[in-house]
JSON list of C-alpha atoms and ligand atoms in Angstrom, two decimals:
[
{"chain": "D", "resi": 18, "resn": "UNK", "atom": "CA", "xyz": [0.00, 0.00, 0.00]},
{"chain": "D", "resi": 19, "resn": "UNK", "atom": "CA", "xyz": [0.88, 3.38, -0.13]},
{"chain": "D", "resi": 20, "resn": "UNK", "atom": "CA", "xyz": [2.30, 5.00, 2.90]},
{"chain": "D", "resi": 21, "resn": "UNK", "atom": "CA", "xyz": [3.41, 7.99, 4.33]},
{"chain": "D", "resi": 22, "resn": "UNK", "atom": "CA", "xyz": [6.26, 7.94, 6.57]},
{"chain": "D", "resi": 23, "resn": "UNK", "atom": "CA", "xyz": [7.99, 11.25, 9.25]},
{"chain": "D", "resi": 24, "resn": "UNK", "atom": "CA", "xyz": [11.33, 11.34, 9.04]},
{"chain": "D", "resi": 25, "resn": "UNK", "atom": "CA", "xyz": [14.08, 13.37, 10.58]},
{"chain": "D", "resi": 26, "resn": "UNK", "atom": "CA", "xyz": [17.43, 14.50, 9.54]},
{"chain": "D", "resi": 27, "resn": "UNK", "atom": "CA", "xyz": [18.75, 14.79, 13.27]},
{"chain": "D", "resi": 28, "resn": "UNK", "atom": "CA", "xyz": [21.40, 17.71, 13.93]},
{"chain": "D", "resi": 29, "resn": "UNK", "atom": "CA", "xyz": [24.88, 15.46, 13.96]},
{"chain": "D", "resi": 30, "resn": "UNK", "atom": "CA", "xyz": [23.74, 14.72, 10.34]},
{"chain": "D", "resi": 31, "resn": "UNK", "atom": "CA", "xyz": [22.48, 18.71, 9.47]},
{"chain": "D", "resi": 32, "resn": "UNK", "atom": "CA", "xyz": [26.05, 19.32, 10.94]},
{"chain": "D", "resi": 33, "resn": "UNK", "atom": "CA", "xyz": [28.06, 16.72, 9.10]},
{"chain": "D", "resi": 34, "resn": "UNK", "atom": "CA", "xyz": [26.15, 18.88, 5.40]},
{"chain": "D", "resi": 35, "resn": "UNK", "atom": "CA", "xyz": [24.86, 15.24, 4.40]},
{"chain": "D", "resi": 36, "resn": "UNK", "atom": "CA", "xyz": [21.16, 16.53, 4.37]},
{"chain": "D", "resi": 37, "resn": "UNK", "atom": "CA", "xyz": [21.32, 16.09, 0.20]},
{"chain": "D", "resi": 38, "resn": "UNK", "atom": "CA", "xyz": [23.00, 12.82, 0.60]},
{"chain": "D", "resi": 39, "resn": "UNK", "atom": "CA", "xyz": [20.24, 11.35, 2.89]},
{"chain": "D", "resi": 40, "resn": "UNK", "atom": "CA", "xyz": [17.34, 12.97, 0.33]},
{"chain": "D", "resi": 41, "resn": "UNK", "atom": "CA", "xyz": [19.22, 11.51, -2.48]},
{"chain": "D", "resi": 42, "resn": "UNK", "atom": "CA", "xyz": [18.81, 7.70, -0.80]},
{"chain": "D", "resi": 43, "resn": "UNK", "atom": "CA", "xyz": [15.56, 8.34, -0.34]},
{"chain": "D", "resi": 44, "resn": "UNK", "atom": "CA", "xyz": [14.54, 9.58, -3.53]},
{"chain": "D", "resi": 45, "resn": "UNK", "atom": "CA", "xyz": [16.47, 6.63, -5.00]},
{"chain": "D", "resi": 46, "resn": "UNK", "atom": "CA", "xyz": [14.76, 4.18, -2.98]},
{"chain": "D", "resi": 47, "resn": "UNK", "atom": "CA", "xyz": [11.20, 5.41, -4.55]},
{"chain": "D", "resi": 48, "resn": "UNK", "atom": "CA", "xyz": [9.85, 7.55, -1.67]},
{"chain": "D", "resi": 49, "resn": "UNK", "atom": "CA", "xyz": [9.01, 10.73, -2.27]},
{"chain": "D", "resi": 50, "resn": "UNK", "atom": "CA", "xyz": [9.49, 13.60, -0.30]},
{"chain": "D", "resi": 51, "resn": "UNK", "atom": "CA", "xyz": [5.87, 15.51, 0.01]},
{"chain": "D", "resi": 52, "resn": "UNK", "atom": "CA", "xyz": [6.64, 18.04, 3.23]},
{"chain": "D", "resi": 53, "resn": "UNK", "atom": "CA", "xyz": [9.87, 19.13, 4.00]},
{"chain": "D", "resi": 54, "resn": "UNK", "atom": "CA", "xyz": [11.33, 22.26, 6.71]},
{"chain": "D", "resi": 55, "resn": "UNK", "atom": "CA", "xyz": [14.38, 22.94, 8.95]},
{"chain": "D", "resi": 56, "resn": "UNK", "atom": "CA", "xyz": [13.58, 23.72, 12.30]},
{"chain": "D", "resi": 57, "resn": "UNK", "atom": "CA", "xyz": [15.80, 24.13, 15.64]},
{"chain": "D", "resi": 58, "resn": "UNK", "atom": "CA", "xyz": [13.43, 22.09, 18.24]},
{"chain": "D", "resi": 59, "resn": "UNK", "atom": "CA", "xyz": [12.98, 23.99, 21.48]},
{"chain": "D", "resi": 60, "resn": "UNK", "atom": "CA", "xyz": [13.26, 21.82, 24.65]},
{"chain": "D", "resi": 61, "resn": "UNK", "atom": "CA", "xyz": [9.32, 21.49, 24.53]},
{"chain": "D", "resi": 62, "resn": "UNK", "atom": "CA", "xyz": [9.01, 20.48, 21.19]},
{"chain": "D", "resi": 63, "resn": "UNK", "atom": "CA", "xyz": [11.11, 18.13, 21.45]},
{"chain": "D", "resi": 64, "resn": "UNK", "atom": "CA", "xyz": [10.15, 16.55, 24.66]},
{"chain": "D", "resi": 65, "resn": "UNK", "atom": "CA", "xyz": [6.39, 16.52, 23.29]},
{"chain": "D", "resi": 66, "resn": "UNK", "atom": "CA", "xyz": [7.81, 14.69, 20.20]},
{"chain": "D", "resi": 67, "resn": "UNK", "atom": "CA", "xyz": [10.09, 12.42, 22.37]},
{"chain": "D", "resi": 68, "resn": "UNK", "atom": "CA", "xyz": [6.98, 11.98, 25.06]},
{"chain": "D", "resi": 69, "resn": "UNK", "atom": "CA", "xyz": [6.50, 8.01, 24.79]},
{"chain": "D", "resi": 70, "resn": "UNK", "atom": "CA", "xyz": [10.47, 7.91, 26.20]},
{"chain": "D", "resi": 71, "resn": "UNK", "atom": "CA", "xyz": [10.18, 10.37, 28.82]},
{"chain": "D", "resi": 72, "resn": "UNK", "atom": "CA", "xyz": [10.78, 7.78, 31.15]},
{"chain": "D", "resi": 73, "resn": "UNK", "atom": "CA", "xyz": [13.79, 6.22, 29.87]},
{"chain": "D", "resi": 74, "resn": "UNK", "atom": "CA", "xyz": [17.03, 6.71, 31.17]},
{"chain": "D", "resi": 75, "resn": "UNK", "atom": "CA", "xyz": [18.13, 8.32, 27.96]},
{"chain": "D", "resi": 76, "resn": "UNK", "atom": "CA", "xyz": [15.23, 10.70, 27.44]},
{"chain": "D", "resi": 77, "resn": "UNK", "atom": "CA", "xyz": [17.59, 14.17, 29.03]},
{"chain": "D", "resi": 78, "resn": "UNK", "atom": "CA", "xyz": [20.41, 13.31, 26.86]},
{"chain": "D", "resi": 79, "resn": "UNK", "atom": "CA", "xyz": [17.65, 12.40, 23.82]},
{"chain": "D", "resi": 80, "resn": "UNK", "atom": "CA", "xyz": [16.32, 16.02, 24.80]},
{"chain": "D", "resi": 81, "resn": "UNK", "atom": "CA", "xyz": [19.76, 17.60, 24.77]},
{"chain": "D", "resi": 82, "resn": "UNK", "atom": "CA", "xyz": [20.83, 16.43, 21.33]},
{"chain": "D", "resi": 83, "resn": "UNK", "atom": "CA", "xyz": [17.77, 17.22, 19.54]},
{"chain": "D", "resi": 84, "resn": "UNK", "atom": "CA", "xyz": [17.79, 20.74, 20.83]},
{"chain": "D", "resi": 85, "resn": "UNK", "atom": "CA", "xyz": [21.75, 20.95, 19.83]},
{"chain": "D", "resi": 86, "resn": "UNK", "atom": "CA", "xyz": [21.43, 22.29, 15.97]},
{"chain": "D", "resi": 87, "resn": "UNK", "atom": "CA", "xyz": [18.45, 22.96, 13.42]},
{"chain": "D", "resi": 88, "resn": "UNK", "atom": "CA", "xyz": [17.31, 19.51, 12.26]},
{"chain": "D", "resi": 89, "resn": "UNK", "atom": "CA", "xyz": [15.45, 18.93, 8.49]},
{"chain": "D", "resi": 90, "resn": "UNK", "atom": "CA", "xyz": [11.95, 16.95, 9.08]},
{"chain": "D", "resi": 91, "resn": "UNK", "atom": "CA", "xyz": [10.14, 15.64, 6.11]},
{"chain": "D", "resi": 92, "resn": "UNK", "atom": "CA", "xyz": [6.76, 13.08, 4.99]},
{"chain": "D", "resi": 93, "resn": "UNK", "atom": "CA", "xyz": [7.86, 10.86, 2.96]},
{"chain": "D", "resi": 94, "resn": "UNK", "atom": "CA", "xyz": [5.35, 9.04, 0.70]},
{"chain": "D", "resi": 95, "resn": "UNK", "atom": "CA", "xyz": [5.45, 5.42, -1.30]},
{"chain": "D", "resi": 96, "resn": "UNK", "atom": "CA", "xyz": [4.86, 2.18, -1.38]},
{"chain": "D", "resi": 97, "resn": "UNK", "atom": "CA", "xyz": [5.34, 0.80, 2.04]},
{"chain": "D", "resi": 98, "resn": "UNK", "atom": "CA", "xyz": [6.80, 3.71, 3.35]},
{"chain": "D", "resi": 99, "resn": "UNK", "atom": "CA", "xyz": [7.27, 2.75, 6.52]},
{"chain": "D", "resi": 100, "resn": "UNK", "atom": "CA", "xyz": [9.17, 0.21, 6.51]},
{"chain": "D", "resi": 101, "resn": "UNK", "atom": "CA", "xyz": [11.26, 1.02, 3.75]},
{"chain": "D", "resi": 102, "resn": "UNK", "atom": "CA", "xyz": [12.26, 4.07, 5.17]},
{"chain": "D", "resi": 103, "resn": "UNK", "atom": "CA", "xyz": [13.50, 1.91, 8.11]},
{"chain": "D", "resi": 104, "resn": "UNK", "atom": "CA", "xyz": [15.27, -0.17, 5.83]},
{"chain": "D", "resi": 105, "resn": "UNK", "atom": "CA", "xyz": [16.99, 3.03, 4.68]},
{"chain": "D", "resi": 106, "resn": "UNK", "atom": "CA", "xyz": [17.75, 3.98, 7.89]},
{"chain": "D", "resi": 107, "resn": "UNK", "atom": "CA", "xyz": [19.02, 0.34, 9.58]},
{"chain": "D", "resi": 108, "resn": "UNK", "atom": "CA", "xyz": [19.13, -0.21, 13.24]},
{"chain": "D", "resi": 109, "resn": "UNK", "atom": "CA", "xyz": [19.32, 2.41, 15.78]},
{"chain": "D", "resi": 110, "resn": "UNK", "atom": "CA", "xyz": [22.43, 1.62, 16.82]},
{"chain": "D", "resi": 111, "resn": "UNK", "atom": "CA", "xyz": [24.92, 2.13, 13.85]},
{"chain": "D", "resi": 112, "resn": "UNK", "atom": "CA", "xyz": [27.18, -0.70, 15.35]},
{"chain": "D", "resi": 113, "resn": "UNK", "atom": "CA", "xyz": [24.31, -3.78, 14.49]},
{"chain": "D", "resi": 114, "resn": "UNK", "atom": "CA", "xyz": [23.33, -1.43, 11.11]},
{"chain": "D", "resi": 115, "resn": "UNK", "atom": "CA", "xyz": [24.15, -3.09, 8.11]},
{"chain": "D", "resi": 116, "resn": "UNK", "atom": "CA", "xyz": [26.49, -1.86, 5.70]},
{"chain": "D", "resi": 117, "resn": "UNK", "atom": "CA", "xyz": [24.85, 0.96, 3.06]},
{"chain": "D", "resi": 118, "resn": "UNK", "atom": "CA", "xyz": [22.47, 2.07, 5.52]},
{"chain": "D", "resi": 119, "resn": "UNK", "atom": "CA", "xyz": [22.12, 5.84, 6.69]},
{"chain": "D", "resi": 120, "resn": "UNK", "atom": "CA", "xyz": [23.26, 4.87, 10.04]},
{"chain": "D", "resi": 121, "resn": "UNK", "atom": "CA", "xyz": [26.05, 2.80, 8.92]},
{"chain": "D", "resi": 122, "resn": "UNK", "atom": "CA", "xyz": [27.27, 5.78, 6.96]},
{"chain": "D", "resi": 123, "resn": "UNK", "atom": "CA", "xyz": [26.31, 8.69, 8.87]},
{"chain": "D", "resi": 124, "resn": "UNK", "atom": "CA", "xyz": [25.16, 7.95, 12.80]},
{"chain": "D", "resi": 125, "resn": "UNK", "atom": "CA", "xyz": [27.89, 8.20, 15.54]},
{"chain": "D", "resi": 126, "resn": "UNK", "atom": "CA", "xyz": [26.43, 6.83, 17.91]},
{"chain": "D", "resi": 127, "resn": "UNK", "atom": "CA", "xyz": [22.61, 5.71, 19.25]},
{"chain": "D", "resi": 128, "resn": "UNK", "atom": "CA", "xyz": [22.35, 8.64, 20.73]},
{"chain": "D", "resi": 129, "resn": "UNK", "atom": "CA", "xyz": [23.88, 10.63, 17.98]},
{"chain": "D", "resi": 130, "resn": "UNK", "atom": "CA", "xyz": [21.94, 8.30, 15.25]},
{"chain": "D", "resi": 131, "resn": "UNK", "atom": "CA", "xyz": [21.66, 10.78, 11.76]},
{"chain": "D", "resi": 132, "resn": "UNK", "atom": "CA", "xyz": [18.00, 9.92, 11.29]},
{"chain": "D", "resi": 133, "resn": "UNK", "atom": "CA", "xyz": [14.88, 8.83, 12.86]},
{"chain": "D", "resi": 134, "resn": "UNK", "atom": "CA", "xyz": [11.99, 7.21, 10.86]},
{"chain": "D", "resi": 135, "resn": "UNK", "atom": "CA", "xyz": [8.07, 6.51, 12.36]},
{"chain": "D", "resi": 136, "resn": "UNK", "atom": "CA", "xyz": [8.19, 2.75, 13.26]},
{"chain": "D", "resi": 137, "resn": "UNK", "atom": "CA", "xyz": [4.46, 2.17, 12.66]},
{"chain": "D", "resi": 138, "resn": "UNK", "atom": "CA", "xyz": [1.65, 4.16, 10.01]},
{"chain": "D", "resi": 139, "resn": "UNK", "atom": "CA", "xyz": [-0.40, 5.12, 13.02]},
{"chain": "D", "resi": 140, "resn": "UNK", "atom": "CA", "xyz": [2.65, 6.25, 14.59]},
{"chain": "D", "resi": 141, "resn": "UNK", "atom": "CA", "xyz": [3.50, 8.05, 11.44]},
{"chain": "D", "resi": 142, "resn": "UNK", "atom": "CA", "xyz": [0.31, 9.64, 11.21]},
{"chain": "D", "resi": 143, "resn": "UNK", "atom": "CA", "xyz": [0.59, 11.39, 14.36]},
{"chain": "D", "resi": 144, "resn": "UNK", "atom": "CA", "xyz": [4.48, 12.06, 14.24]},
{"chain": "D", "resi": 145, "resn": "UNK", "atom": "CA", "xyz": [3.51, 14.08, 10.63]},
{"chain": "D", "resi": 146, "resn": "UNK", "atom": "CA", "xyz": [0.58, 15.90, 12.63]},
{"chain": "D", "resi": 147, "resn": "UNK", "atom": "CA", "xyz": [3.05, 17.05, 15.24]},
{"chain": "D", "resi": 148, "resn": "UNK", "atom": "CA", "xyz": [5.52, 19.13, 12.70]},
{"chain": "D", "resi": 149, "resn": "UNK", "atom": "CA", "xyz": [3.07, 20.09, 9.63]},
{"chain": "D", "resi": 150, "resn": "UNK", "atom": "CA", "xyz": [-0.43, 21.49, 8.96]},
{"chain": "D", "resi": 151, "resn": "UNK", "atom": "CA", "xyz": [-2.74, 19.43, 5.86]},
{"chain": "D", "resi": 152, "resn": "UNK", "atom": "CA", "xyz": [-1.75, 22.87, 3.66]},
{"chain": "D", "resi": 153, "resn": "UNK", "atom": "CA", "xyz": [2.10, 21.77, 4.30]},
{"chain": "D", "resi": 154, "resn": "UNK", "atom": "CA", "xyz": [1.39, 18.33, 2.82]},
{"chain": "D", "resi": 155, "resn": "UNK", "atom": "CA", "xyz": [1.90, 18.48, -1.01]},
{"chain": "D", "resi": 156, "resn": "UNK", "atom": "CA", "xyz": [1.24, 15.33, -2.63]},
{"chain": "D", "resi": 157, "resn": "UNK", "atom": "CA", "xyz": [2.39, 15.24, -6.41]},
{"chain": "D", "resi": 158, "resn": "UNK", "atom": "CA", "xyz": [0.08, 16.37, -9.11]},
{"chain": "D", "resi": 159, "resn": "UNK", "atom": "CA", "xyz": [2.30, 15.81, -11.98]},
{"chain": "M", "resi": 8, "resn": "LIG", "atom": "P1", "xyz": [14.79, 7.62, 17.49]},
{"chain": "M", "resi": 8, "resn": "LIG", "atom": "O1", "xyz": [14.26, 6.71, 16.44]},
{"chain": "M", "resi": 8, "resn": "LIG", "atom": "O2", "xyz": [14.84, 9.06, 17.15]},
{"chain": "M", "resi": 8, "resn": "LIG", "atom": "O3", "xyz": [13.91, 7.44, 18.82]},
{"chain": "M", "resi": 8, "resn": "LIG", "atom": "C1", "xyz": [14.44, 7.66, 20.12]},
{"chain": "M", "resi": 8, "resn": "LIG", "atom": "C2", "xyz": [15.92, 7.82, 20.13]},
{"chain": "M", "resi": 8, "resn": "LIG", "atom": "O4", "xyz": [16.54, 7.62, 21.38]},
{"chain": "M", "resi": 8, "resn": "LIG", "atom": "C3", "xyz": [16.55, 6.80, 19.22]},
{"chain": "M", "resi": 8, "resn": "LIG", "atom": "O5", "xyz": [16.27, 7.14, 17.87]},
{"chain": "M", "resi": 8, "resn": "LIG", "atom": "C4", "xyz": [18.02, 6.87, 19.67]},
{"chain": "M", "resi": 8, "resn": "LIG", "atom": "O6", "xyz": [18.76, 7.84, 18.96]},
{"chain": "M", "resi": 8, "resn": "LIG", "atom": "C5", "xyz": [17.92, 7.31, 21.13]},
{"chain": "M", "resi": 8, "resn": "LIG", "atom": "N1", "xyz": [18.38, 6.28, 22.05]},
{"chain": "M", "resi": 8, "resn": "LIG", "atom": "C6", "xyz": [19.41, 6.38, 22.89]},
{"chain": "M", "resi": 8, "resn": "LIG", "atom": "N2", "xyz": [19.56, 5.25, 23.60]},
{"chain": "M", "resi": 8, "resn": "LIG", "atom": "C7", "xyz": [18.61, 4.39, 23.18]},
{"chain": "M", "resi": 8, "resn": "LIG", "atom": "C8", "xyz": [18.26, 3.05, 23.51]},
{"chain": "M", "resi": 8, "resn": "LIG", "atom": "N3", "xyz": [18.91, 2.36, 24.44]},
{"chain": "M", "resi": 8, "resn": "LIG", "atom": "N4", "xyz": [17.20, 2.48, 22.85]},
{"chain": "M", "resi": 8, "resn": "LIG", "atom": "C9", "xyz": [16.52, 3.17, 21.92]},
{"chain": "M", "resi": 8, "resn": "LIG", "atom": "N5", "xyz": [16.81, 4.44, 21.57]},
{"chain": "M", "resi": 8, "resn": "LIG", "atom": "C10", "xyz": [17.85, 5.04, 22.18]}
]
């Protein structure tokens, strides 16, 4: 089916200029970008964003590195979009990502990670209500 997908270009990968390079393998890989903006989170947006972790022992740090540098988030639409997006991506920790995956190449660390993809559609759904407005959403017409 088609899906649409939120996805974020976290700020160790805005900082390392690889925003073009991580567009690029998704555009290649079929999915196309429909939404797109650079923001700098502010501790409540991201914490809002971040809520279903609050209580993991990660969640200040998680906070703190989201709120370092402007991030790029984006809906990305195709077929299965969810998962292949996640595919993209590979695991959350680069070390167990497999090679040619946007962590392998780009994350530092799982904290410092380059991306972060919905893990579900209804999950998606209200990740992509969180950042844009419908009139933000601009599904092809040509
Ligand atoms: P993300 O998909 O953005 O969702 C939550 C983030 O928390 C995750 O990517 C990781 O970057 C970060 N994180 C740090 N430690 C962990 C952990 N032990 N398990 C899952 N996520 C973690």
């Amino acid at each position: 089916a088609i899906e649409r997908t939120f996805s974020i270009v976290k700020p160790d990968a805005v900082a390392k200029n690889v925003i073009g390079q991580i567009y690029n393998r998704f555009e290649t890989a079929g999915l196309t970008i429909i939404a797109s903006k650079m923001v700098h989170l502010s501790k409540e947006q991201a914490e809002g964003f971040y809520a279903e972790h609050s209580e993991r022992p990660f969640f200040g740090a998680l906070v703190e590195f989201m709120t370092s540098g402007p991030v790029m988030v984006q809906v990305l639409e195709g077929e299965g979009a969810v998962l292949k997006n996640r595919e993209i991506m590979g695991a959350t920790n680069p070390a167990e990502a497999l090679a040619g995956t946007l962590r392998a190449d780009y994350a530092n660390s799982i904290d410092e990670n380059a991306v972060h993809g919905s893990d579900a559609v209804e999950s998606a759904a209200r990740e992509i209500a969180y950042f844009f407005t419908n009139e933000e959403v601009c599904p092809r017409t040509r």
